[in-house]
mmCIF file of C-alpha atoms in Angstrom:
data_model
loop_
_atom_site.group_PDB
_atom_site.id
_atom_site.type_symbol
_atom_site.label_atom_id
_atom_site.label_comp_id
_atom_site.label_asym_id
_atom_site.label_seq_id
_atom_site.Cartn_x
_atom_site.Cartn_y
_atom_site.Cartn_z
ATOM 1 C CA LEU E 1 -0.175 -5.336 -14.575
ATOM 2 C CA THR E 2 2.060 -7.812 -12.759
ATOM 3 C CA ILE E 3 3.257 -7.741 -9.155
ATOM 4 C CA ASP E 4 6.724 -9.285 -9.426
ATOM 5 C CA ASN E 5 7.480 -9.739 -5.731
ATOM 6 C CA VAL E 6 5.940 -8.899 -2.350
ATOM 7 C CA TYR E 7 8.500 -8.041 0.329
ATOM 8 C CA THR E 8 6.644 -7.222 3.538
ATOM 9 C CA VAL E 9 3.221 -6.641 5.010
ATOM 10 C CA PHE E 10 2.799 -4.329 8.011
ATOM 11 C CA PHE E 11 -0.084 -3.647 10.377
ATOM 12 C CA SER E 12 0.548 -0.550 12.425
ATOM 13 C CA HIS E 13 -1.433 1.467 14.955
ATOM 14 C CA MET E 14 -0.398 5.098 15.195
ATOM 15 C CA GLY E 15 -1.435 6.971 18.332
ATOM 16 C CA ASN E 16 -1.513 10.607 19.332
ATOM 17 C CA GLU E 17 1.386 12.538 17.731
ATOM 18 C CA SER E 18 3.306 9.440 16.610
ATOM 19 C CA SER E 19 5.458 9.491 13.506
ATOM 20 C CA SER E 20 7.462 7.157 11.331
ATOM 21 C CA LYS E 21 11.057 8.112 10.648
ATOM 22 C CA GLY E 22 10.548 8.309 6.906
ATOM 23 C CA GLU E 23 12.277 6.306 4.220
ATOM 24 C CA SER E 24 12.766 5.698 0.537
ATOM 25 C CA HIS E 25 13.468 2.430 -1.285
ATOM 26 C CA ASP E 26 13.538 1.059 -4.824
ATOM 27 C CA PHE E 27 10.107 -0.604 -4.710
ATOM 28 C CA HIS E 28 6.471 0.427 -4.263
ATOM 29 C CA GLU E 29 4.728 0.814 -0.927
ATOM 30 C CA PHE E 30 0.929 0.758 -0.673
ATOM 31 C CA VAL E 31 -0.536 2.277 2.495
ATOM 32 C CA TYR E 32 -4.185 1.664 3.388
ATOM 33 C CA VAL E 33 -5.911 3.333 6.358
ATOM 34 C CA ASP E 34 -8.127 0.718 7.988
ATOM 35 C CA HIS E 35 -9.286 2.910 10.900
ATOM 36 C CA GLY E 36 -8.951 6.570 11.791
ATOM 37 C CA ALA E 37 -6.761 8.943 9.811
ATOM 38 C CA ILE E 38 -3.072 9.612 9.225
ATOM 39 C CA MET E 39 -0.946 12.177 7.446
ATOM 40 C CA ALA E 40 1.485 11.151 4.708
ATOM 41 C CA GLU E 41 4.434 13.279 3.650
ATOM 42 C CA VAL E 42 5.696 12.233 0.210
ATOM 43 C CA GLY E 43 8.081 13.628 -2.381
ATOM 44 C CA PRO E 44 11.390 13.347 -4.169
ATOM 45 C CA ILE E 45 14.393 12.699 -1.936
ATOM 46 C CA GLY E 46 15.483 16.131 -0.706
ATOM 47 C CA GLY E 47 12.030 17.654 -1.228
ATOM 48 C CA PRO E 48 9.773 19.388 -1.782
ATOM 49 C CA TYR E 49 7.275 17.162 0.025
ATOM 50 C CA ASN E 50 3.525 17.060 -0.326
ATOM 51 C CA THR E 51 1.456 16.347 2.804
ATOM 52 C CA VAL E 52 -1.911 14.636 2.437
ATOM 53 C CA THR E 53 -4.467 13.387 4.944
ATOM 54 C CA LEU E 54 -5.491 9.765 4.462
ATOM 55 C CA GLU E 55 -8.790 8.910 6.116
ATOM 56 C CA GLN E 56 -10.372 5.550 6.804
ATOM 57 C CA GLY E 57 -10.871 3.630 3.543
ATOM 58 C CA ALA E 58 -8.184 5.554 1.647
ATOM 59 C CA GLY E 59 -4.933 4.251 0.245
ATOM 60 C CA ASP E 60 -1.789 5.837 -1.105
ATOM 61 C CA LEU E 61 0.758 4.259 -3.423
ATOM 62 C CA HIS E 62 4.288 5.520 -2.775
ATOM 63 C CA ARG E 63 6.467 5.322 -5.861
ATOM 64 C CA PRO E 64 9.953 3.792 -5.774
ATOM 65 C CA ASN E 65 12.829 6.060 -4.732
ATOM 66 C CA TYR E 66 10.516 8.685 -3.226
ATOM 67 C CA PHE E 67 10.743 9.775 0.381
ATOM 68 C CA HIS E 68 7.653 9.041 2.481
ATOM 69 C CA ARG E 69 6.727 9.192 6.135
ATOM 70 C CA HIS E 70 3.488 8.725 8.040
ATOM 71 C CA PHE E 71 2.392 10.598 11.136
ATOM 72 C CA VAL E 72 -0.616 11.585 13.183
ATOM 73 C CA GLN E 73 -1.307 14.945 14.759
ATOM 74 C CA ILE E 74 -2.817 15.806 18.138
ATOM 75 C CA ASN E 75 -6.059 13.881 18.774
ATOM 76 C CA MET E 76 -5.539 11.668 15.701
ATOM 77 C CA ARG E 77 -5.230 7.891 15.622
ATOM 78 C CA GLY E 78 -4.836 5.547 12.706
ATOM 79 C CA ALA E 79 -4.522 1.855 11.909
ATOM 80 C CA LEU E 80 -2.567 1.090 8.756
ATOM 81 C CA CYS E 81 -1.952 -1.800 6.436
ATOM 82 C CA ILE E 82 1.274 -1.393 4.462
ATOM 83 C CA ILE E 83 2.401 -3.682 1.645
ATOM 84 C CA THR E 84 5.796 -3.321 -0.041
ATOM 85 C CA PHE E 85 6.241 -4.879 -3.463
ATOM 86 C CA GLN E 86 8.022 -4.785 -6.819
ATOM 87 C CA CYS E 87 6.071 -3.910 -9.957
ATOM 88 C CA ASN E 88 7.728 -2.649 -13.128
ATOM 89 C CA ASP E 89 4.564 -1.990 -15.149
ATOM 90 C CA THR E 90 4.405 1.692 -16.049
ATOM 91 C CA ILE E 91 0.591 1.762 -15.827
ATOM 92 C CA LEU E 92 0.946 1.723 -12.032
ATOM 93 C CA LYS E 93 2.461 5.232 -12.216
ATOM 94 C CA ARG E 94 -1.085 6.548 -12.697
ATOM 95 C CA LEU E 95 -1.883 5.585 -9.097
ATOM 96 C CA GLU E 96 1.151 7.337 -7.609
ATOM 97 C CA GLU E 97 -0.191 10.873 -7.944
ATOM 98 C CA GLU E 98 -2.892 11.159 -5.278
ATOM 99 C CA PRO E 99 -4.714 9.111 -2.628
ATOM 100 C CA ILE E 100 -7.225 6.468 -3.669
ATOM 101 C CA VAL E 101 -10.546 5.898 -1.874
ATOM 102 C CA LEU E 102 -11.225 2.174 -2.167
ATOM 103 C CA SER E 103 -14.651 0.859 -3.162
ATOM 104 C CA LYS E 104 -16.255 -2.090 -1.376
ATOM 105 C CA LYS E 105 -15.051 -4.433 -4.132
ATOM 106 C CA GLN E 106 -11.485 -3.063 -3.925
ATOM 107 C CA LYS E 107 -11.481 -3.503 -0.129
ATOM 108 C CA GLU E 108 -12.534 -7.124 -0.690
ATOM 109 C CA TYR E 109 -9.531 -7.663 -2.978
ATOM 110 C CA LEU E 110 -7.275 -6.208 -0.280
ATOM 111 C CA ALA E 111 -8.920 -8.348 2.429
ATOM 112 C CA SER E 112 -8.494 -11.477 0.289
ATOM 113 C CA ALA E 113 -4.826 -10.678 -0.200
ATOM 114 C CA MET E 114 -4.366 -10.096 3.524
ATOM 115 C CA ASN E 115 -6.058 -13.421 4.345
ATOM 116 C CA CYS E 116 -3.239 -15.112 2.411
ATOM 117 C CA ALA E 117 -0.540 -13.258 4.384
ATOM 118 C CA SER E 118 -0.442 -15.783 7.239
ATOM 119 C CA HIS E 119 0.562 -18.484 4.739
ATOM 120 C CA LEU E 120 3.382 -16.407 3.279
ATOM 121 C CA PHE E 121 4.793 -14.393 6.144
ATOM 122 C CA LYS E 122 5.853 -14.845 9.750
ATOM 123 C CA GLY E 123 4.654 -12.196 12.158
ATOM 124 C CA LEU E 124 6.613 -10.067 14.596
ATOM 125 C CA LEU E 125 5.265 -7.413 16.965
ATOM 126 C CA ASP E 126 7.855 -4.691 17.454
ATOM 127 C CA THR E 127 8.283 -2.201 20.285
ATOM 128 C CA GLN E 128 6.316 0.520 18.476
ATOM 129 C CA ASN E 129 3.110 -1.562 18.338
ATOM 130 C CA LYS E 130 3.694 -2.382 14.675
ATOM 131 C CA PHE E 131 2.930 -5.907 13.513
ATOM 132 C CA ILE E 132 5.368 -6.789 10.725
ATOM 133 C CA PHE E 133 5.241 -9.849 8.504
ATOM 134 C CA PHE E 134 8.450 -11.143 6.924
ATOM 135 C CA ARG E 135 8.460 -13.742 4.179
ATOM 136 C CA ALA E 136 8.405 -17.263 5.612
ATOM 137 C CA GLU E 137 11.322 -19.500 4.722
ATOM 138 C CA HIS E 138 9.026 -22.073 3.105
ATOM 139 C CA CYS E 139 5.909 -20.372 1.796
ATOM 140 C CA ASP E 140 3.031 -21.843 -0.161
ATOM 141 C CA ARG E 141 3.523 -20.856 -3.825
ATOM 142 C CA LEU E 142 -0.217 -21.088 -4.545
ATOM 143 C CA MET E 143 -1.045 -18.695 -1.688
ATOM 144 C CA GLU E 144 1.669 -16.359 -2.917
ATOM 145 C CA GLN E 145 0.026 -16.274 -6.332
ATOM 146 C CA VAL E 146 -3.428 -15.661 -4.799
ATOM 147 C CA PHE E 147 -1.955 -12.813 -2.716
ATOM 148 C CA GLN E 148 -0.310 -11.215 -5.764
ATOM 149 C CA ASN E 149 -3.380 -11.752 -7.976
ATOM 150 C CA ASN E 150 -5.654 -10.027 -5.452
ATOM 151 C CA LEU E 151 -3.255 -7.100 -5.193
ATOM 152 C CA GLU E 152 -3.141 -6.889 -8.999
ATOM 153 C CA LEU E 153 -6.956 -7.044 -9.191
ATOM 154 C CA LEU E 154 -7.197 -4.254 -6.614
ATOM 155 C CA PHE E 155 -4.983 -1.933 -8.665
ATOM 156 C CA LEU E 156 -6.576 -2.946 -11.982
ATOM 157 C CA ASP E 157 -10.046 -2.287 -10.599
ATOM 158 C CA VAL E 158 -8.980 1.166 -9.385
ATOM 159 C CA LEU E 159 -7.503 1.943 -12.798
ATOM 160 C CA CYS E 160 -10.578 0.732 -14.694
ATOM 161 C CA SER E 161 -13.261 2.244 -12.459
ATOM 162 C CA ASP E 162 -11.889 5.664 -11.524
ATOM 163 C CA LYS E 163 -12.544 8.419 -14.050
ATOM 164 C CA ARG E 164 -9.137 9.928 -13.223
ATOM 165 C CA TYR E 165 -7.503 6.951 -14.937
ATOM 166 C CA GLN E 166 -9.610 6.807 -18.095
ATOM 167 C CA HIS E 167 -8.703 8.176 -21.539
ATOM 168 C CA GLY E 168 -11.630 10.185 -22.877
ATOM 169 C CA ASN E 169 -14.702 8.016 -22.444
ATOM 170 C CA GLU E 170 -12.877 4.718 -22.838
ATOM 171 C CA PRO E 171 -11.774 2.836 -19.704
ATOM 172 C CA ILE E 172 -8.186 1.632 -19.623
ATOM 173 C CA LYS E 173 -8.072 -2.010 -20.639
#
């Protein structure tokens, strides 16, 4: 499994009844709920859409060219980490079907990747209380590789440890 390119990293706090506009693009988007809970509406462009609740510690991988939007309902709040990236390995399709609850080890891979973000991206706080990182003009290639490797290890660990992604009794290698 190889992450070919990381485009953006977002930190976003969603308050009572807030909603993203919704979008689709030709690359993956991984959404992780750091605090609280959010709703995710996902499906083929034009529908039908599936709505799932993502609670603290859960992630969802949105496949390329699929519509997705995030929102919170009355009395809900959520803090999100969103990473957009390019990966052409078909094995990643196995993670696009349903939310993933991250283990402690998988959260550590994500945290390690996020610790590299300040070396790769410049931050911007927008008017909707969303902190967005855009790729820095001159980024450290070693930190970029560490970021990508940790993201790859996160997804590989999910694939190898979750029974949903195993063939028979043999883990995926």
